[in-house]
Amino acid sequence: MTRSTSPVQGRPDPAVRISTPASSTVVPRRTSRDIRSDSRLDVLHAVLSAGETTRNALAQSTGLSSATVVTVVNELLAEGIIEEKKEPAAGRIGRPTALIGMNLDRGFVVGIDVAETYVRAVMFDTALNEVLSVERARDEHLLDPDSVVEGIGRTLDHLLDAARVSRSEVLGVGIALPGLIQGSEGVSVVVPNWTWQKVELERLRERIGLPLVIENPLKSIAIAELWLGGGRRFSSLATVNLGTGVGAGIVLEGRILRGATNTAGEWGHTLLVLDGRRCRCGRRGCVESYIGAPGIQETLREIDPGHPLVDLDMQNDFILALAAVADGPEPDPAVTETIARTAYYLGSALADLVAVINPEGVTLTGWTTWALGEHLMPATRRHLLEQSPGASARDVELEISTVRGNSVATGVATVVLERFLVDAGLLTSNIPVAL
C-alpha cells in the first residue's frame, strides 16, 4: 500500500433558527448569563453521568461552589428536570442526605438516525435511558425529499404507537441527517443525488409536528461521547464511526468541532492511498473506501475472489458473517487476512488523524465496531503507534466506545434535551438547527 502524505410543542414561528458560526477573528463576549448556563449544563451532565447523586458530590465532580450547586439544583428542580428522591441515601451515618436524579416522569425525547439503508428512531427518558427503538428499511435509491420525509415521519409514528406514548409526552425530536451543512445561504442537506434546501426542511418540521432539532451524524456521535462516554475523562477526543461510511466526531477542549459549515469530521474522505480505490464521493483512495463496510468486502474480494462472503448483498449481513467466521472454531485464511489488512488501513488512517488534532483519546463506535472491534483493536493499536509521526500517539488511549446502542440517535436526543432547557430559559447553548 502506498500512503500519501499530501494534502416542541411546536414553535409558533416556523422560521428556521440558525446559530451562526463565529468568525475566526472574533471572540464572542461571555456574559454572566452564559456562565450561569454553563454551570447548569455542568450540573445536568454530572447528574446524568452519576444516575443518582448528592449536592455535595455534584460540587466535587463539577468543581463548582456549594452555593452555586444549591442554586442550580433548585432551578432544575423548579423546572421539573431533576427530582429529589424521597428516600435518603442508604448506608450513611448521621443526618440523612437526599439523592438527586433525573425526573423520569418529565417526558421523553426521541433521536432519529437517518442512514443510507435505514431509519432508526429511539425513545429515551430524561436520563437518556433507552425506552424503545424501531427501525424501518430505507430504499437508498429512493431519493426524492417527499419520500424521505414521509419515511422519517412513519418511523416516528410507529415508535410512538409501539411505546403507547402520546405526542404531548414528547419533549422534542432530534434527527441526524447525513450531509447536513450550514453556510451563509442557510441550512441544506447535501449527499450524493440528494439535496435539500429550506423548503424540504420545512416539510420535515410540519411532518414531525413536535419541537425539532437536526444535526449532522458525526456531531451526534461526538455529543454522545462527550456526555456519556470518553468525554467524562478526556477534554479532547475523536470518536470514529465505522459502518457503511466512516467519519470522526471531534471534541477539542470540551467543545464539538464544527467548522465553518458544520462539516468538520469528514475524515473518511481524506486520502489514504494515492490513486487508490474509487470512493463513492468521486475521489480515489479515501479512507472510507478501505475501512467502510463495502471497502472491507472489497478487500476480501481482492484476497479471495471466490469466497462465499464476497457475494453477500447486504452490508450489515456481510460484516456479521465476517465476524461469525472470525469467531468460529476453524480459521479462515482469507478472513484473517482481510481483518489484518483492515486493521492496517484503520491504524494508519488514525495515525494521520491523531497527528492533526492531538487528542487524548480515540474511541471506535458503529455497527462494524460492535461486530469486529475485538478482532481489529490489537493490530489497529499497533499500527497507530507505528505510523504516527514522532511520539504523537504515544499517550493516546484507543478504545471501543462505552456508549452502546445507536450513538447517533443518542447524541441527537441529547441535543433535544439541551434545546428543551434553552426554550425553558435555563441554557444559552447554541442549538445547531432548531425547527
XYZ file of C-alpha atoms in Angstrom:
435
model
C 0.000 0.000 0.000
C 1.333 3.428 -0.922
C 0.275 6.088 1.529
C 0.198 9.733 0.550
C 1.308 12.476 2.898
C -0.244 15.134 0.649
C -2.600 17.024 1.275
C -41.931 21.440 20.983
C -44.892 21.924 21.451
C -44.248 23.371 18.014
C -42.917 26.898 17.999
C -45.392 29.410 16.520
C -42.722 30.917 14.268
C -41.952 28.371 11.530
C -38.714 30.040 10.526
C -35.509 28.051 10.789
C -33.402 29.225 13.690
C -29.692 29.013 12.962
C -26.723 29.567 15.228
C -24.230 31.354 13.007
C -20.670 30.061 13.378
C -18.444 32.649 14.981
C -15.842 34.282 12.792
C -12.301 33.110 13.411
C -11.293 36.706 14.114
C -13.995 37.456 16.665
C -14.123 36.036 20.184
C -17.731 36.131 21.448
C -18.074 38.089 24.691
C -19.228 35.841 27.511
C -21.877 37.233 29.798
C -22.853 36.324 33.340
C -25.895 34.595 31.823
C -23.574 32.376 29.761
C -21.591 31.481 32.874
C -24.771 30.520 34.741
C -25.823 28.472 31.727
C -22.519 26.598 31.757
C -22.982 25.850 35.452
C -26.440 24.398 34.809
C -25.088 22.282 31.970
C -22.219 21.029 34.153
C -24.641 20.003 36.901
C -27.020 18.342 34.452
C -24.137 16.459 32.861
C -22.949 15.279 36.283
C -26.434 14.097 37.283
C -26.809 12.165 34.015
C -23.384 10.573 34.473
C -23.990 9.576 38.095
C -27.592 8.425 37.795
C -28.207 9.423 41.395
C -26.015 11.799 43.359
C -25.975 14.416 46.114
C -25.383 18.144 46.216
C -22.001 17.638 47.881
C -20.961 15.090 45.257
C -22.046 17.477 42.499
C -19.850 20.211 43.928
C -16.886 17.818 43.972
C -17.422 16.422 40.477
C -18.112 19.776 38.776
C -15.690 21.962 40.711
C -18.483 24.467 41.348
C -19.003 26.066 44.726
C -21.562 24.529 47.062
C -23.642 27.716 46.852
C -23.697 27.576 43.042
C -24.684 23.921 43.080
C -27.542 24.602 45.506
C -28.817 27.429 43.282
C -28.583 25.376 40.080
C -30.206 22.321 41.662
C -33.102 24.452 42.866
C -33.577 25.868 39.358
C -33.591 22.406 37.763
C -35.952 21.134 40.461
C -38.335 24.023 39.821
C -38.404 23.209 36.098
C -39.003 19.524 36.857
C -35.870 18.363 35.021
C -34.428 16.686 38.111
C -36.101 15.438 41.260
C -35.156 14.824 44.844
C -35.645 11.217 45.825
C -37.903 10.632 48.795
C -35.694 8.088 50.484
C -32.338 9.177 51.995
C -29.080 7.783 50.697
C -28.569 4.300 52.131
C -25.635 3.333 54.294
C -24.875 6.833 55.553
C -24.261 7.704 59.173
C -25.714 10.849 60.684
C -28.048 13.293 59.038
C -29.834 11.771 56.013
C -28.705 13.109 52.629
C -31.274 13.306 49.876
C -30.394 11.850 46.487
C -30.892 13.802 43.273
C -31.648 12.227 39.896
C -33.311 12.985 36.591
C -37.097 13.275 36.734
C -38.169 10.296 34.639
C -41.799 11.442 34.663
C -40.959 14.719 32.906
C -41.391 13.224 29.451
C -39.472 11.590 26.630
C -37.039 12.631 23.924
C -36.607 10.924 20.563
C -33.475 10.595 18.444
C -33.752 9.526 14.802
C -30.785 8.274 12.791
C -31.367 8.612 9.035
C -28.808 6.417 7.276
C -28.301 5.213 3.729
C -30.273 1.992 4.196
C -32.452 2.525 7.270
C -34.226 4.979 9.546
C -33.956 4.147 13.238
C -35.970 6.025 15.865
C -35.066 5.643 19.537
C -37.101 6.880 22.502
C -35.276 7.881 25.681
C -36.408 9.010 29.103
C -34.891 12.195 30.505
C -31.978 10.216 31.967
C -31.188 9.149 28.372
C -32.059 5.539 29.136
C -33.349 3.821 26.016
C -37.062 3.034 26.301
C -37.803 1.590 22.874
C -36.464 1.674 19.337
C -37.873 0.850 15.932
C -36.169 0.582 12.574
C -37.531 0.731 9.053
C -35.541 -0.193 5.967
C -34.982 2.650 3.529
C -34.550 2.236 -0.204
C -31.256 4.031 -0.797
C -32.290 4.607 -4.427
C -35.497 6.444 -3.433
C -34.149 9.950 -3.047
C -36.986 12.427 -3.604
C -37.486 14.574 -0.478
C -41.172 13.780 -0.027
C -40.469 10.043 0.172
C -37.602 10.518 2.632
C -39.613 12.896 4.827
C -42.602 10.552 4.861
C -40.350 7.605 5.736
C -38.970 9.522 8.717
C -42.475 10.535 9.797
C -43.820 6.993 9.580
C -40.911 5.674 11.630
C -41.698 8.214 14.366
C -45.408 7.307 14.214
C -44.542 3.628 14.562
C -42.314 4.335 17.573
C -44.981 6.343 19.394
C -47.622 3.702 18.684
C -45.375 0.865 19.842
C -44.454 2.729 23.048
C -48.049 3.867 23.629
C -46.756 7.381 24.166
C -48.758 10.412 23.109
C -47.176 13.376 21.376
C -47.947 15.549 24.401
C -45.489 13.426 26.400
C -42.610 14.033 23.961
C -40.353 16.969 24.817
C -38.834 17.031 21.349
C -37.385 15.092 18.443
C -33.844 15.168 17.066
C -32.978 13.957 13.577
C -29.464 13.254 12.348
C -29.326 13.887 8.603
C -26.294 12.873 6.535
C -24.632 15.730 4.698
C -26.112 18.461 6.904
C -24.273 21.725 6.224
C -24.753 25.265 7.410
C -23.444 28.263 5.492
C -24.135 31.852 4.544
C -27.054 30.794 2.334
C -28.755 28.904 5.157
C -29.053 25.249 6.026
C -29.040 22.436 3.488
C -28.570 18.694 3.297
C -26.166 17.534 0.623
C -25.377 13.889 -0.078
C -24.893 12.239 -3.492
C -28.104 12.681 -5.541
C -29.951 14.104 -2.520
C -30.056 17.864 -1.989
C -32.481 19.614 0.365
C -32.923 23.293 0.953
C -35.170 25.241 3.340
C -38.412 24.104 1.673
C -37.665 20.424 2.292
C -36.636 21.105 5.880
C -39.916 22.959 6.403
C -41.793 19.877 5.146
C -39.884 17.808 7.687
C -40.855 20.171 10.512
C -44.501 20.011 9.539
C -44.486 16.215 9.240
C -42.884 15.703 12.656
C -45.194 18.207 14.361
C -43.051 18.462 17.516
C -40.141 20.650 18.691
C -37.383 19.588 16.336
C -33.614 19.868 16.012
C -31.497 18.472 13.211
C -27.832 17.607 13.439
C -25.002 16.106 11.437
C -24.448 12.410 12.367
C -20.750 12.884 13.110
C -21.514 15.697 15.520
C -24.183 13.488 17.095
C -21.745 10.706 17.940
C -19.316 13.259 19.349
C -22.079 14.701 21.558
C -22.992 11.214 22.809
C -19.359 10.511 23.620
C -18.908 13.883 25.307
C -21.936 13.432 27.580
C -21.984 9.693 28.186
C -18.675 8.163 27.128
C -14.994 9.098 26.922
C -15.821 12.776 27.296
C -16.071 12.163 31.021
C -12.310 11.559 31.063
C -10.955 13.403 28.017
C -11.259 17.058 27.102
C -10.061 16.330 23.553
C -11.055 13.175 21.711
C -12.082 11.723 18.372
C -14.986 9.309 18.082
C -14.668 7.258 14.902
C -17.820 5.746 13.442
C -17.379 2.578 11.384
C -20.274 1.448 9.205
C -21.278 1.861 5.569
C -19.330 5.086 5.655
C -16.802 6.272 8.186
C -16.185 9.603 9.846
C -14.968 11.200 13.043
C -16.794 13.280 15.608
C -14.169 15.536 17.153
C -14.124 17.217 20.556
C -11.385 19.757 21.246
C -11.035 21.163 24.748
C -14.546 20.110 25.646
C -16.255 21.573 22.568
C -17.586 19.931 19.435
C -15.508 20.848 16.386
C -17.981 22.008 13.712
C -16.026 24.004 11.176
C -17.311 26.870 9.058
C -20.233 24.908 7.556
C -20.795 22.232 10.233
C -18.988 19.579 8.160
C -15.800 19.091 10.186
C -15.007 15.422 10.775
C -15.225 14.021 7.240
C -12.084 12.047 7.946
C -13.464 9.164 5.891
C -12.890 11.264 2.780
C -9.267 12.086 3.499
C -6.617 10.376 1.390
C -5.249 7.004 2.462
C -3.944 5.530 -0.817
C -2.733 7.699 -3.688
C -4.784 6.848 -6.814
C -6.413 4.019 -4.869
C -9.935 2.620 -4.949
C -12.777 4.729 -6.264
C -14.784 6.200 -3.369
C -18.491 6.938 -3.584
C -17.623 10.638 -3.161
C -15.888 10.508 -6.558
C -12.287 10.646 -5.350
C -9.796 7.819 -5.323
C -8.088 6.368 -2.276
C -10.313 7.747 0.511
C -10.166 6.157 3.965
C -13.814 5.120 3.619
C -13.131 3.045 0.506
C -10.873 0.793 2.620
C -12.498 0.631 6.059
C -16.168 1.287 5.291
C -18.186 -1.943 5.094
C -18.122 -2.033 1.268
C -14.380 -1.390 1.394
C -13.803 -4.311 3.766
C -15.794 -6.532 1.394
C -13.638 -5.300 -1.493
C -10.526 -6.260 0.475
C -11.875 -9.792 0.869
C -12.647 -9.856 -2.864
C -9.047 -8.892 -3.665
C -7.723 -11.653 -1.381
C -10.137 -14.406 -2.447
C -12.475 -13.500 -5.356
C -14.362 -16.778 -4.951
C -15.035 -16.507 -1.216
C -18.762 -17.027 -0.436
C -18.976 -13.843 1.665
C -17.989 -11.729 -1.344
C -21.451 -12.170 -2.863
C -23.490 -11.053 0.162
C -25.578 -8.033 -0.881
C -26.441 -6.510 2.493
C -23.552 -4.711 4.158
C -24.666 -5.474 7.695
C -25.082 -9.162 6.806
C -21.569 -9.212 5.379
C -19.946 -7.698 8.470
C -21.851 -10.026 10.821
C -20.928 -13.053 8.695
C -17.281 -11.965 8.640
C -17.320 -11.705 12.440
C -19.004 -15.119 12.769
C -16.292 -16.754 10.652
C -13.568 -14.957 12.614
C -15.133 -16.225 15.863
C -15.548 -19.768 14.525
C -13.529 -22.834 15.523
C -11.848 -23.211 12.126
C -9.530 -20.438 10.897
C -10.334 -18.950 7.512
C -7.104 -17.566 5.995
C -8.912 -15.110 3.707
C -10.999 -13.683 6.546
C -7.960 -13.499 8.823
C -6.018 -11.605 6.165
C -8.986 -9.287 5.489
C -9.174 -8.305 9.144
C -5.391 -7.855 9.301
C -5.379 -5.511 6.297
C -8.375 -3.599 7.611
C -6.582 -3.065 10.921
C -3.554 -1.795 8.981
C -5.652 0.645 6.991
C -7.516 1.785 10.107
C -4.417 2.213 12.266
C -2.596 4.120 9.526
C -5.550 6.441 8.905
C -5.947 7.065 12.632
C -2.268 7.997 12.800
C -2.923 10.943 10.485
C -5.979 11.992 12.486
C -4.038 11.861 15.737
C -1.148 13.837 14.236
C -3.504 16.633 13.172
C -5.796 17.063 16.190
C -3.639 15.633 19.025
C -6.458 14.066 21.091
C -6.122 12.407 24.462
C -8.339 9.533 23.364
C -9.823 7.875 20.284
C -12.985 5.797 20.601
C -14.440 3.494 17.966
C -18.197 3.148 17.552
C -20.754 1.965 14.994
C -22.093 -1.412 13.919
C -18.839 -2.539 12.301
C -17.064 -1.786 15.581
C -19.557 -3.820 17.621
C -19.091 -6.806 15.292
C -15.336 -6.707 14.559
C -13.861 -4.436 17.213
C -12.243 -7.137 19.331
C -10.556 -8.592 16.247
C -9.394 -5.205 14.959
C -8.210 -3.486 18.137
C -4.820 -5.120 18.899
C -3.382 -4.703 15.404
C -5.002 -1.285 14.928
C -3.380 -0.035 18.129
C -0.006 -1.370 16.997
C -0.233 0.245 13.550
C -1.401 3.528 15.072
C 1.790 3.685 17.118
C 3.995 2.571 14.216
C 2.551 5.013 11.675
C 2.230 8.108 13.876
C 4.945 10.726 13.402
C 7.262 11.071 16.361
C 5.565 10.441 19.691
C 2.199 11.939 18.702
C 0.281 8.747 19.528
C 2.337 7.527 22.465
C -0.133 8.665 25.122
C -3.337 8.335 23.105
C -5.874 5.900 24.542
C -7.592 3.857 21.817
C -10.723 2.037 22.946
C -14.157 0.859 21.923
C -16.825 3.343 22.955
C -18.836 2.558 26.063
C -21.849 4.345 24.537
C -23.769 1.372 23.172
C -26.844 1.183 21.045
C -27.218 3.778 18.330
C -24.824 6.550 19.322
C -26.110 8.813 16.538
C -29.661 8.661 17.932
C -28.336 9.034 21.484
C -26.319 12.112 20.595
C -29.086 13.910 18.766
C -31.540 13.066 21.583
C -29.095 14.762 23.950
C -29.304 17.883 21.791
C -33.104 17.709 22.148
C -32.752 17.734 25.918
C -30.467 20.767 25.638
C -32.939 22.503 23.326
C -35.732 21.918 25.853
C -33.631 23.665 28.505
C -32.836 26.504 26.103
C -36.547 27.011 25.460
C -37.135 26.983 29.227
C -34.587 29.804 29.581
C -32.094 27.705 31.550
C -29.358 27.428 28.909
C -27.834 29.764 26.354
C -26.195 26.935 24.389
C -26.288 27.259 20.606
C -28.535 24.514 19.286
C -27.256 23.538 15.807
C -30.511 23.925 13.871
C -33.868 24.175 15.610
C -37.042 23.993 13.570
